[in-house]
Amino acid sequence: MQQGCTAENWENITVADDFRPGHVLQTDFYGEVTLGSFHKTIEVDGFVKHSGIRRSTLRNCIIGNDCLIENVGCINTTSGASFGEGHVVSVLNEVGDGNVMIFDGLNSQLASLMVRHEQDREFTAAVRRLITKEISEHSLSITTIGNDVRITSTKEITNCHISDGCIIDGALRLRDCTLKSIPSAAVNIGVGVICINSVIYNGSTIANAAKLENCFVGEACKITDGFTAENSLFFANCYMSNGEACAAFCGPFSASHHKSSLLIGGMFSFYNAGSGTNFSNHAYKMGPMHWGILERGTKTASGSYILMPARIGTFSVCFGKLMHHPDTRKLPFSYLIAYGDDMYLVPGRNLTTVGLYRDIRKWPRRDKREKTHGRNSIINFDWLSPFSVGGIMVAKRTLEALREVSGDVATYNFHDYVIKNSSLKKGIKYYDIALRIYMGAVMKRHRLEHPKSAVGTGKWSDLSGLLIPQSEEIRIVEAVKDGTLGSIRDIREEFVRANDNYSEYRWAWSYRLICEYYGISEITEETAAQVHQDYIQARRAWIAEIRKDALKEYELGDIDKAVLDDFMAQLDQETEWENLKYDM
């Protein structure tokens, strides 16, 4: 009372044993409230304030130790609170029944599995039971504020679990949310932000009037500058600003920086959206139910448009207004170019670009996730892997078959797309270079021995960052259905196990590839030496093509000579990797 505080019933206010009231001022209490102690000072914008609660309203909540809560309209719990967990959102199909249940514990692999197998009703029911059980075991029924949390100048926090170290400054509304902050990687919520029915993971920042509803935001993401998102997922290291996402599955390192860019009805990873990128999920008249998948490493240039349904192969680049529902899974690393009503495809072109060279090196460096507490989503950065190289093998055969069937003609047709004769020949060359680079690189990474297992010899999947044999993916799905995997932790451990065994699975797949490519039944020391020599030649040819691409860009006239020289010096150092051998 002396400090301007009021309570609906003082008997419902519980405090820590070492609680001191001097740092709780002008605060109103309703319902049952638990307060920690306030002994520390907190740095705020370059100066220090003492922890405590000032000029705020609290109702039915638990406040941890050494928080700073100041100028907050209301921290509240209402009946039926979900805290952002247990909602089933519909990604890809905007008007679907829902396919991903969000909760504190979701990662990109589990979400990918739920999307890929949503038509398997038995699996969907089983995994949702496990998630519901997981939520019931860890979630409290009252709003909780952890230790060392800072909440200032915020209007409303209702039905939220806010973990240790979180910073909320100037938000408009947080309702039914879980902020999974840790002291070494805080969740930051900034000015004008509205978050509803969402889960946000450690190291992520939501700022500058961004608005999220029914979303999951994974580790080290940044969503800012008025970006709006609904029914969407964002995983490790995504960056979103100015634009919009709806029913989007944004896997690791997805980025959209520009106004008027709309990510809708698509699955992405290692993706960059150019300005004005747009997708149409209204193919005809039945509603916004169509969707597409842009496989790992795809880019859309400024002004790009893709008519769904669509499937774009790995590490491809899209230019212009792409109609005819493109499906280029059989021709990865390609350019898709629209000239008016004509659609052109340049197979394998992206294999030899400066952009690809820079991308595959920047992503590991830009992983901002906190390490010591374990990372939630698994990311394998291999750009040439059984998944992508499997596509390259198909691509080389596809082009060779086109040439064999049609002969030496000026143009070839592939799914309503035109491939020029010169592009087809270069595509075969580029794909062969990539195959030889991959085979040599794998030989350097593994002892020369027969594979210990047949696991991995078939097709592979990319579970939003995890490269895994399809046989292992199916085994996990079946184990969830029959109860062998009886918890979310069990499923996550299977993802970790698959990732830990990646080297052996890759070797089993690659051994078979090398034998097929060289027409042999087993790899001898002589074959290994041949593979290595072919690797060196292919790698030098690859670097030479990248040099040509860099010079072509320099000749546009607006790049400093020093920038070009630095890049060329980097390419000069590539020969140092040729004879480096190590086990992985």
Coordinates of C-alpha atoms in Angstrom, one line a residue:
M1 CA 0.0 0.0 0.0
Q2 CA 2.8 2.4 0.9
Q3 CA 4.3 1.9 -2.6
G4 CA 1.1 2.4 -4.5
C5 CA 0.2 -1.3 -4.9
T6 CA -3.2 -2.8 -4.7
A7 CA -4.5 -6.3 -4.6
E8 CA -7.9 -7.9 -5.2
N9 CA -7.0 -10.2 -2.3
W10 CA -3.6 -10.0 -0.6
E11 CA -3.9 -13.5 0.7
N12 CA -3.6 -14.8 -2.9
I13 CA -0.2 -13.2 -3.3
T14 CA 2.8 -15.5 -2.6
V15 CA 6.4 -14.3 -2.5
A16 CA 9.8 -15.9 -2.2
D17 CA 11.4 -16.4 1.2
D18 CA 14.0 -13.6 0.5
F19 CA 11.5 -11.3 -1.2
R20 CA 11.9 -7.6 -0.5
P21 CA 8.9 -5.3 -1.3
G22 CA 10.9 -2.2 -2.0
H23 CA 11.2 -2.8 -5.7
V24 CA 7.5 -3.4 -6.4
L25 CA 5.8 -0.1 -7.0
Q26 CA 2.5 1.1 -8.4
T27 CA 1.4 -2.4 -9.3
D28 CA -2.1 -4.0 -9.2
F29 CA -2.6 -7.7 -8.4
Y30 CA -5.6 -9.8 -9.3
G31 CA -6.2 -13.5 -8.7
E32 CA -3.3 -15.7 -7.7
V33 CA 0.2 -14.2 -8.2
T34 CA 3.6 -15.6 -7.2
L35 CA 6.6 -13.3 -7.0
G36 CA 10.3 -14.2 -6.9
S37 CA 13.0 -12.1 -5.3
F38 CA 14.5 -8.9 -6.8
H39 CA 18.1 -8.4 -5.9
K40 CA 20.0 -7.9 -9.2
T41 CA 20.4 -4.8 -11.4
I42 CA 19.7 -5.0 -15.2
E43 CA 21.4 -3.1 -17.9
V44 CA 18.8 -1.3 -20.1
D45 CA 20.0 0.6 -23.2
G46 CA 23.4 1.5 -21.7
F47 CA 22.3 2.3 -18.2
V48 CA 21.4 0.2 -15.1
K49 CA 18.0 -0.4 -13.5
H50 CA 17.2 -2.4 -10.4
S51 CA 15.1 -5.5 -11.0
G52 CA 11.5 -5.3 -9.8
I53 CA 7.9 -4.5 -10.9
R54 CA 6.7 -1.0 -11.5
R55 CA 3.5 0.5 -13.0
S56 CA 2.1 -2.8 -14.2
T57 CA -1.0 -5.1 -13.7
L58 CA -0.6 -8.8 -12.9
R59 CA -3.4 -11.4 -12.8
N60 CA -3.0 -15.2 -12.3
C61 CA 0.7 -15.5 -13.1
I62 CA 4.1 -16.6 -11.7
I63 CA 7.1 -14.2 -11.8
G64 CA 10.6 -15.5 -11.5
N65 CA 13.6 -14.0 -9.8
D66 CA 15.3 -10.7 -10.8
C67 CA 12.9 -9.7 -13.5
L68 CA 12.4 -6.2 -14.6
I69 CA 8.7 -5.6 -15.4
E70 CA 7.9 -2.0 -16.1
N71 CA 5.0 -0.1 -17.7
V72 CA 3.1 -3.2 -18.7
G73 CA -0.6 -3.0 -19.3
C74 CA -1.5 -6.5 -18.1
I75 CA 0.1 -9.9 -17.6
N76 CA -2.8 -12.3 -17.4
T77 CA -4.1 -15.8 -17.6
T78 CA -7.6 -16.7 -18.8
S79 CA -9.5 -19.9 -19.0
G80 CA -8.7 -22.2 -21.9
A81 CA -5.1 -21.1 -22.2
S82 CA -3.0 -23.0 -24.7
F83 CA 0.3 -21.1 -24.4
G84 CA 0.7 -21.5 -28.2
E85 CA 1.0 -25.3 -28.0
G86 CA -1.2 -28.0 -29.5
H87 CA -2.5 -25.9 -32.4
V88 CA -2.6 -27.8 -35.7
V89 CA -1.6 -25.4 -38.6
S90 CA -2.1 -26.0 -42.3
V91 CA 1.1 -25.4 -44.2
L92 CA 1.4 -25.9 -48.0
N93 CA -2.4 -26.4 -48.5
E94 CA -3.7 -23.1 -47.2
V95 CA -7.3 -24.4 -46.8
G96 CA -6.3 -27.9 -45.6
D97 CA -7.4 -29.6 -42.4
G98 CA -4.0 -29.0 -40.8
N99 CA -0.8 -31.1 -40.9
V100 CA 1.7 -29.8 -38.3
M101 CA 1.0 -29.6 -34.6
I102 CA 3.2 -26.9 -33.0
F103 CA 4.6 -27.3 -29.6
D104 CA 7.7 -26.6 -27.5
G105 CA 9.9 -29.4 -28.9
L106 CA 9.1 -29.2 -32.6
N107 CA 12.0 -29.2 -34.9
S108 CA 12.3 -29.0 -38.7
Q109 CA 12.7 -32.8 -39.0
L110 CA 9.5 -33.7 -37.1
A111 CA 7.6 -31.0 -38.9
S112 CA 8.8 -32.2 -42.3
L113 CA 7.8 -35.8 -41.4
M114 CA 4.3 -34.6 -40.4
V115 CA 3.9 -32.8 -43.8
R116 CA 5.4 -35.6 -45.9
H117 CA 3.2 -38.2 -44.3
E118 CA 0.0 -36.3 -43.6
Q119 CA -2.0 -38.7 -45.8
D120 CA -1.0 -41.6 -43.5
R121 CA -3.8 -41.2 -41.0
E122 CA -2.4 -43.8 -38.6
F123 CA 0.9 -42.0 -38.4
T124 CA -0.7 -38.6 -38.0
A125 CA -2.9 -39.8 -35.2
A126 CA 0.0 -41.5 -33.4
V127 CA 2.4 -38.5 -33.6
R128 CA -0.3 -36.1 -32.4
R129 CA -1.0 -38.4 -29.4
L130 CA 2.7 -38.2 -28.5
I131 CA 2.8 -34.4 -28.9
T132 CA -0.3 -34.0 -26.8
K133 CA 1.3 -36.2 -24.1
E134 CA 4.5 -34.2 -24.3
I135 CA 2.5 -31.0 -23.8
S136 CA 0.6 -32.3 -20.8
E137 CA 3.8 -33.4 -19.1
H138 CA 5.6 -30.1 -19.2
S139 CA 3.1 -27.3 -19.5
L140 CA 1.7 -25.4 -16.5
S141 CA -1.8 -24.0 -16.6
I142 CA -0.8 -20.5 -15.6
T143 CA 1.2 -17.7 -17.2
T144 CA 4.9 -18.0 -16.2
I145 CA 7.7 -15.5 -16.4
G146 CA 11.2 -17.0 -15.8
N147 CA 14.2 -15.6 -14.1
D148 CA 16.0 -12.5 -15.4
V149 CA 13.3 -11.6 -17.8
R150 CA 12.9 -8.0 -19.0
I151 CA 9.4 -6.8 -20.0
T152 CA 9.0 -3.0 -20.6
S153 CA 6.4 -0.7 -22.2
T154 CA 4.3 -3.6 -23.3
K155 CA 0.5 -3.5 -23.5
E156 CA -0.7 -7.1 -23.1
I157 CA 0.7 -10.5 -22.2
T158 CA -2.0 -13.1 -21.9
N159 CA -1.5 -16.9 -21.5
C160 CA 2.2 -17.0 -22.1
H161 CA 5.2 -19.1 -20.9
I162 CA 8.2 -16.9 -21.0
S163 CA 11.6 -18.5 -20.3
D164 CA 14.7 -17.2 -18.5
G165 CA 16.4 -14.2 -20.0
C166 CA 13.8 -13.2 -22.5
I167 CA 13.6 -9.5 -23.5
I168 CA 10.2 -7.9 -24.4
D169 CA 10.3 -4.2 -25.1
G170 CA 7.4 -2.3 -26.6
A171 CA 5.3 -5.2 -27.8
L172 CA 1.6 -4.6 -28.4
R173 CA 0.2 -8.1 -27.7
L174 CA 1.5 -11.5 -26.8
R175 CA -1.4 -14.0 -26.5
D176 CA -1.1 -17.8 -26.1
C177 CA 2.6 -17.9 -26.8
T178 CA 5.6 -19.8 -25.5
L179 CA 8.9 -18.0 -25.7
K180 CA 11.6 -20.7 -25.4
S181 CA 14.5 -18.3 -24.3
I182 CA 17.7 -19.3 -22.7
P183 CA 20.1 -16.8 -21.0
S184 CA 22.9 -17.4 -23.6
A185 CA 20.5 -17.0 -26.5
A186 CA 17.6 -14.8 -25.5
V187 CA 14.3 -14.4 -27.3
N188 CA 13.9 -10.7 -28.2
I189 CA 10.4 -9.2 -28.8
G190 CA 10.5 -5.6 -30.0
V191 CA 8.3 -2.6 -30.6
G192 CA 4.9 -3.0 -32.1
V193 CA 5.0 -6.8 -32.3
I194 CA 1.8 -8.9 -32.1
C195 CA 2.2 -12.6 -31.6
I196 CA -0.8 -14.9 -31.2
N197 CA -0.9 -18.7 -30.8
S198 CA 2.8 -19.1 -31.5
V199 CA 6.0 -20.7 -30.2
I200 CA 9.3 -18.9 -30.5
Y201 CA 12.7 -20.5 -29.8
N202 CA 16.0 -19.3 -28.3
G203 CA 18.1 -16.7 -30.1
S204 CA 15.2 -15.4 -32.2
T205 CA 14.2 -11.8 -32.7
I206 CA 10.7 -10.6 -33.6
A207 CA 10.8 -6.9 -34.0
N208 CA 9.6 -3.7 -35.7
A209 CA 5.8 -4.3 -35.8
A210 CA 6.1 -7.9 -37.1
K211 CA 2.9 -9.9 -36.7
L212 CA 2.7 -13.6 -36.2
E213 CA -0.4 -15.8 -35.8
N214 CA -0.4 -19.6 -35.5
C215 CA 3.4 -19.8 -36.2
F216 CA 6.4 -21.7 -35.0
V217 CA 9.8 -19.8 -35.0
G218 CA 12.9 -21.9 -34.5
E219 CA 16.4 -21.0 -33.3
A220 CA 18.2 -17.9 -34.3
C221 CA 15.6 -16.5 -36.7
K222 CA 14.8 -12.9 -37.3
I223 CA 11.4 -11.6 -38.3
T224 CA 11.2 -7.9 -38.6
D225 CA 10.1 -4.7 -40.3
G226 CA 6.4 -5.3 -40.6
F227 CA 6.6 -8.8 -41.8
T228 CA 3.4 -10.7 -41.3
A229 CA 2.9 -14.4 -41.1
E230 CA 0.1 -16.8 -40.4
N231 CA 0.0 -20.6 -40.3
S232 CA 3.7 -20.8 -41.1
L233 CA 6.8 -22.4 -39.8
F234 CA 10.3 -20.9 -39.6
F235 CA 13.3 -23.0 -38.7
A236 CA 17.0 -22.3 -37.8
N237 CA 18.5 -19.0 -39.1
C238 CA 15.5 -17.8 -41.2
Y239 CA 15.5 -14.1 -41.9
M240 CA 12.2 -12.5 -42.9
S241 CA 11.5 -8.8 -43.3
N242 CA 8.9 -6.5 -45.0
G243 CA 7.0 -9.2 -46.8
E244 CA 4.4 -11.9 -46.0
A245 CA 4.1 -15.6 -45.4
C246 CA 1.0 -17.7 -45.4
A247 CA 0.9 -21.5 -45.1
A248 CA 4.7 -21.5 -45.7
F249 CA 7.2 -24.1 -44.4
C250 CA 10.4 -22.1 -44.2
G251 CA 13.2 -24.6 -43.5
P252 CA 16.7 -23.6 -42.4
F253 CA 18.3 -20.5 -43.9
S254 CA 15.2 -19.4 -45.7
A255 CA 15.3 -15.6 -46.4
S256 CA 13.0 -12.9 -47.7
H257 CA 14.1 -9.3 -47.3
H258 CA 11.8 -7.3 -49.5
K259 CA 8.4 -5.7 -49.6
S260 CA 5.7 -7.2 -51.7
S261 CA 7.3 -10.7 -51.5
L262 CA 4.8 -13.3 -50.6
L263 CA 5.7 -16.8 -49.6
I264 CA 2.5 -18.8 -49.8
G265 CA 1.8 -22.5 -50.0
G266 CA 5.4 -23.6 -50.4
M267 CA 8.2 -25.5 -48.7
F268 CA 11.6 -24.0 -48.7
S269 CA 15.1 -24.4 -47.3
F270 CA 18.4 -22.7 -47.9
Y271 CA 16.2 -20.4 -50.0
N272 CA 16.4 -16.7 -51.0
A273 CA 13.4 -14.8 -52.3
G274 CA 14.1 -11.9 -54.6
S275 CA 12.1 -8.7 -54.4
G276 CA 8.5 -9.1 -55.5
T277 CA 8.6 -12.9 -55.4
N278 CA 5.1 -14.3 -55.6
F279 CA 3.4 -17.7 -55.7
S280 CA -0.1 -18.4 -56.9
N281 CA -1.9 -21.2 -55.0
H282 CA -5.1 -20.6 -56.9
A283 CA -4.5 -22.7 -59.9
Y284 CA -8.0 -22.5 -61.2
K285 CA -11.3 -22.2 -59.3
M286 CA -11.3 -24.6 -56.4
G287 CA -9.6 -22.3 -53.9
P288 CA -6.1 -21.7 -52.5
M289 CA -5.3 -25.3 -52.1
H290 CA -2.4 -25.8 -54.4
W291 CA 1.2 -25.9 -53.2
G292 CA 4.7 -26.5 -54.2
I293 CA 8.2 -27.5 -53.0
L294 CA 11.3 -25.6 -53.8
E295 CA 14.1 -28.1 -52.9
R296 CA 17.2 -27.1 -51.0
G297 CA 19.1 -24.1 -52.3
T298 CA 16.6 -22.7 -54.7
K299 CA 16.5 -18.9 -55.4
T300 CA 13.8 -16.8 -57.0
A301 CA 15.0 -13.7 -58.8
S302 CA 13.3 -10.3 -58.5
G303 CA 9.8 -10.3 -59.8
S304 CA 9.6 -14.1 -59.9
Y305 CA 6.2 -15.8 -60.1
I306 CA 5.5 -19.5 -59.8
L307 CA 2.2 -21.1 -60.6
M308 CA 1.4 -23.9 -58.1
P309 CA 1.4 -26.8 -58.0
A310 CA 5.1 -26.8 -58.7
R311 CA 8.3 -28.7 -57.8
I312 CA 11.7 -27.0 -58.3
G313 CA 14.9 -29.2 -58.2
T314 CA 17.7 -28.5 -55.8
F315 CA 19.9 -25.4 -56.1
S316 CA 17.9 -24.0 -59.0
V317 CA 17.3 -20.3 -59.9
C318 CA 13.9 -19.1 -61.2
F319 CA 13.5 -16.0 -63.4
G320 CA 10.3 -14.3 -64.5
K321 CA 6.7 -15.6 -64.6
L322 CA 6.9 -19.4 -64.6
M323 CA 3.7 -21.0 -65.8
H324 CA 2.8 -24.6 -66.7
H325 CA 3.3 -25.9 -63.2
P326 CA 7.0 -26.5 -63.5
D327 CA 8.5 -29.8 -62.2
T328 CA 12.3 -29.8 -62.5
R329 CA 13.2 -32.5 -59.9
K330 CA 14.9 -34.4 -62.7
L331 CA 17.0 -31.4 -63.7
P332 CA 18.5 -29.9 -60.5
F333 CA 20.9 -26.9 -60.4
S334 CA 19.1 -25.4 -63.4
Y335 CA 18.0 -21.9 -64.5
L336 CA 14.3 -21.6 -65.2
I337 CA 13.7 -18.5 -67.3
A338 CA 10.5 -17.0 -68.7
Y339 CA 10.6 -14.8 -71.8
G340 CA 7.0 -13.8 -72.3
D341 CA 5.0 -16.9 -73.1
D342 CA 8.1 -19.0 -73.7
M343 CA 9.7 -21.0 -70.9
Y344 CA 13.4 -21.9 -71.1
L345 CA 15.4 -24.3 -69.0
V346 CA 19.2 -24.2 -68.7
P347 CA 20.1 -27.5 -67.1
G348 CA 23.0 -27.6 -64.6
R349 CA 23.8 -23.9 -65.1
N350 CA 23.8 -23.1 -61.4
L351 CA 26.6 -25.6 -60.8
T352 CA 29.1 -23.2 -62.2
T353 CA 28.1 -19.9 -60.8
V354 CA 29.7 -17.6 -58.3
G355 CA 26.4 -17.5 -56.4
L356 CA 26.4 -21.2 -55.7
Y357 CA 30.1 -21.1 -54.7
R358 CA 29.5 -18.3 -52.2
D359 CA 26.3 -19.9 -50.9
I360 CA 27.7 -23.3 -50.0
R361 CA 30.4 -21.6 -48.0
K362 CA 28.4 -18.9 -46.3
W363 CA 25.7 -21.1 -44.7
P364 CA 27.9 -22.9 -42.1
R365 CA 29.5 -19.5 -41.1
R366 CA 26.0 -17.9 -40.7
D367 CA 24.7 -20.5 -38.3
K368 CA 24.0 -18.3 -35.3
R369 CA 22.4 -21.0 -33.1
E370 CA 23.7 -21.4 -29.6
K371 CA 25.8 -24.6 -29.2
T372 CA 26.2 -25.4 -25.6
H373 CA 22.5 -26.3 -24.9
G374 CA 22.2 -28.5 -28.0
R375 CA 20.6 -27.4 -31.3
N376 CA 17.0 -28.2 -31.9
S377 CA 17.0 -28.8 -35.7
I378 CA 19.6 -30.9 -37.4
I379 CA 21.4 -29.3 -40.4
N380 CA 23.7 -31.2 -42.7
F381 CA 25.4 -28.6 -45.0
D382 CA 26.6 -31.0 -47.7
W383 CA 25.6 -29.5 -51.0
L384 CA 26.7 -32.6 -52.9
S385 CA 25.1 -35.5 -51.1
P386 CA 23.3 -38.8 -52.0
F387 CA 20.1 -36.6 -52.2
S388 CA 21.3 -34.0 -54.6
V389 CA 23.7 -36.2 -56.5
G390 CA 20.9 -38.8 -56.9
G391 CA 19.1 -36.0 -58.8
I392 CA 22.2 -35.2 -60.8
M393 CA 22.5 -38.8 -61.9
V394 CA 18.9 -38.7 -63.1
A395 CA 19.5 -35.4 -64.8
K396 CA 22.4 -36.6 -66.8
R397 CA 20.5 -39.7 -68.0
T398 CA 17.4 -37.5 -68.8
L399 CA 19.5 -35.2 -71.0
E400 CA 21.2 -38.1 -72.7
A401 CA 17.9 -39.7 -73.4
L402 CA 16.5 -36.5 -74.8
R403 CA 19.4 -36.2 -77.2
E404 CA 19.2 -39.9 -78.2
V405 CA 15.5 -39.7 -78.9
S406 CA 15.4 -36.4 -80.7
G407 CA 18.8 -36.3 -82.3
D408 CA 21.0 -33.3 -82.7
V409 CA 18.3 -30.6 -83.0
A410 CA 18.2 -26.9 -82.2
T411 CA 15.9 -27.2 -79.2
Y412 CA 14.5 -29.9 -77.0
N413 CA 11.2 -29.9 -75.0
F414 CA 11.0 -30.9 -71.4
H415 CA 7.6 -30.5 -69.6
D416 CA 6.6 -27.4 -71.7
Y417 CA 10.1 -26.0 -71.2
V418 CA 12.6 -25.4 -74.0
I419 CA 16.2 -26.5 -73.7
K420 CA 18.6 -25.2 -76.3
N421 CA 21.0 -27.6 -77.9
S422 CA 24.0 -25.8 -76.5
S423 CA 22.4 -25.8 -73.0
L424 CA 21.8 -29.5 -73.2
K425 CA 25.4 -30.3 -74.1
K426 CA 26.7 -28.1 -71.4
G427 CA 24.3 -29.5 -68.9
I428 CA 25.6 -33.1 -69.5
K429 CA 29.1 -31.7 -69.1
Y430 CA 28.3 -29.9 -65.8
Y431 CA 26.4 -32.8 -64.3
D432 CA 29.4 -35.1 -65.1
I433 CA 31.8 -32.7 -63.4
A434 CA 29.6 -32.6 -60.3
L435 CA 29.5 -36.5 -60.2
R436 CA 33.2 -36.7 -60.4
I437 CA 33.7 -34.1 -57.7
Y438 CA 31.3 -35.9 -55.4
M439 CA 32.8 -39.3 -55.9
G440 CA 36.3 -38.0 -55.3
A441 CA 35.3 -36.0 -52.2
V442 CA 33.6 -39.1 -50.7
M443 CA 36.7 -41.2 -51.4
K444 CA 38.7 -38.7 -49.4
R445 CA 36.3 -38.8 -46.5
H446 CA 36.1 -42.6 -46.0
R447 CA 38.5 -45.6 -45.7
L448 CA 38.5 -47.8 -48.8
E449 CA 36.5 -50.8 -47.6
H450 CA 33.3 -52.6 -48.5
P451 CA 30.2 -50.9 -46.9
K452 CA 29.3 -52.2 -43.5
S453 CA 25.5 -52.1 -44.3
A454 CA 23.1 -51.8 -47.1
V455 CA 21.3 -49.0 -45.5
G456 CA 21.6 -45.9 -47.7
T457 CA 21.9 -47.7 -51.0
G458 CA 18.4 -46.6 -52.2
K459 CA 16.8 -43.2 -52.6
W460 CA 17.4 -40.4 -50.1
S461 CA 15.3 -37.6 -48.5
D462 CA 16.0 -34.1 -47.3
L463 CA 14.0 -33.7 -44.1
S464 CA 14.4 -30.0 -43.9
G465 CA 18.1 -30.1 -43.2
L466 CA 18.6 -33.8 -42.3
L467 CA 19.9 -35.9 -45.2
I468 CA 18.5 -39.4 -44.6
P469 CA 18.0 -42.6 -46.6
Q470 CA 14.3 -43.0 -47.4
S471 CA 14.4 -46.5 -45.9
E472 CA 15.3 -44.9 -42.6
E473 CA 12.6 -42.3 -42.9
I474 CA 10.0 -45.0 -43.6
R475 CA 11.3 -47.1 -40.7
I476 CA 10.8 -44.1 -38.3
V477 CA 7.3 -43.6 -39.6
E478 CA 6.4 -47.2 -39.1
A479 CA 8.0 -47.3 -35.6
V480 CA 5.8 -44.3 -34.6
K481 CA 2.7 -46.1 -35.9
D482 CA 3.4 -49.4 -34.1
G483 CA 4.5 -47.8 -30.8
T484 CA 8.2 -48.8 -31.0
L485 CA 8.9 -45.1 -30.7
G486 CA 6.8 -44.1 -27.8
S487 CA 7.7 -40.5 -27.1
I488 CA 8.8 -37.3 -28.9
R489 CA 12.2 -37.8 -27.4
D490 CA 12.5 -41.3 -29.0
I491 CA 11.7 -39.8 -32.4
R492 CA 14.2 -37.0 -32.0
E493 CA 16.9 -39.5 -31.0
E494 CA 16.2 -41.4 -34.2
F495 CA 16.9 -38.3 -36.2
V496 CA 20.2 -37.8 -34.3
R497 CA 21.1 -41.4 -34.9
A498 CA 20.5 -41.1 -38.6
N499 CA 22.6 -38.0 -38.7
D500 CA 25.4 -39.6 -36.7
N501 CA 25.4 -42.5 -39.2
Y502 CA 25.4 -40.2 -42.3
S503 CA 29.0 -40.9 -43.2
E504 CA 28.4 -44.7 -43.3
Y505 CA 25.1 -44.4 -45.1
R506 CA 26.7 -42.0 -47.7
W507 CA 29.5 -44.5 -48.2
A508 CA 27.1 -47.4 -48.9
W509 CA 25.3 -45.2 -51.5
S510 CA 28.5 -43.8 -53.0
Y511 CA 30.3 -47.2 -53.3
R512 CA 27.5 -48.4 -55.5
L513 CA 27.6 -45.2 -57.5
I514 CA 31.4 -45.4 -58.1
C515 CA 31.1 -49.1 -59.2
E516 CA 28.3 -48.2 -61.6
Y517 CA 30.1 -45.1 -63.0
Y518 CA 33.3 -47.0 -63.7
G519 CA 31.7 -50.3 -64.7
I520 CA 33.4 -52.4 -61.9
S521 CA 32.1 -54.7 -59.2
E522 CA 34.4 -53.5 -56.4
I523 CA 36.7 -50.5 -55.7
T524 CA 40.4 -51.3 -55.8
E525 CA 43.3 -49.1 -55.0
E526 CA 43.8 -48.6 -58.7
T527 CA 40.2 -47.5 -59.1
A528 CA 40.5 -45.2 -56.1
A529 CA 43.5 -43.5 -57.7
Q530 CA 41.5 -43.1 -60.9
V531 CA 38.6 -41.6 -59.0
H532 CA 41.0 -39.1 -57.3
Q533 CA 42.6 -38.0 -60.6
D534 CA 39.2 -37.6 -62.2
Y535 CA 38.2 -35.6 -59.1
I536 CA 41.1 -33.2 -59.5
Q537 CA 40.4 -32.6 -63.2
A538 CA 36.7 -32.1 -62.5
R539 CA 37.3 -29.8 -59.6
R540 CA 39.7 -27.7 -61.7
A541 CA 37.2 -27.5 -64.5
W542 CA 34.6 -26.4 -62.0
I543 CA 36.8 -23.7 -60.6
A544 CA 37.6 -22.5 -64.1
E545 CA 33.9 -22.1 -64.9
I546 CA 33.4 -20.1 -61.7
R547 CA 36.3 -17.9 -62.7
K548 CA 34.6 -17.2 -66.1
D549 CA 31.3 -16.4 -64.2
A550 CA 33.2 -14.0 -61.9
L551 CA 34.8 -12.2 -64.8
K552 CA 31.5 -12.0 -66.6
E553 CA 30.0 -10.2 -63.6
Y554 CA 33.1 -7.9 -63.3
E555 CA 32.8 -6.9 -66.9
L556 CA 29.4 -5.3 -66.1
G557 CA 31.5 -2.4 -64.8
D558 CA 30.3 -1.7 -61.3
I559 CA 32.6 -4.1 -59.2
D560 CA 35.9 -2.9 -57.8
K561 CA 39.0 -4.6 -59.1
A562 CA 40.0 -5.4 -55.5
V563 CA 36.8 -7.3 -55.0
L564 CA 37.5 -9.4 -58.0
D565 CA 41.1 -10.0 -57.0
D566 CA 40.1 -11.1 -53.6
F567 CA 37.6 -13.6 -55.0
M568 CA 40.2 -14.9 -57.6
A569 CA 42.7 -15.4 -54.8
Q570 CA 40.2 -17.4 -52.9
L571 CA 39.7 -19.6 -56.0
D572 CA 43.5 -20.0 -56.2
Q573 CA 43.6 -21.6 -52.8
E574 CA 41.1 -24.3 -53.9
T575 CA 44.0 -26.5 -55.1
E576 CA 45.0 -26.9 -51.4
W577 CA 42.0 -29.2 -51.0
E578 CA 42.8 -31.5 -53.8
N579 CA 45.0 -33.9 -51.9
L580 CA 43.7 -33.3 -48.4
K581 CA 42.4 -36.6 -47.1
Y582 CA 40.4 -37.1 -43.9
D583 CA 37.9 -39.5 -42.4
M584 CA 34.3 -38.4 -41.6

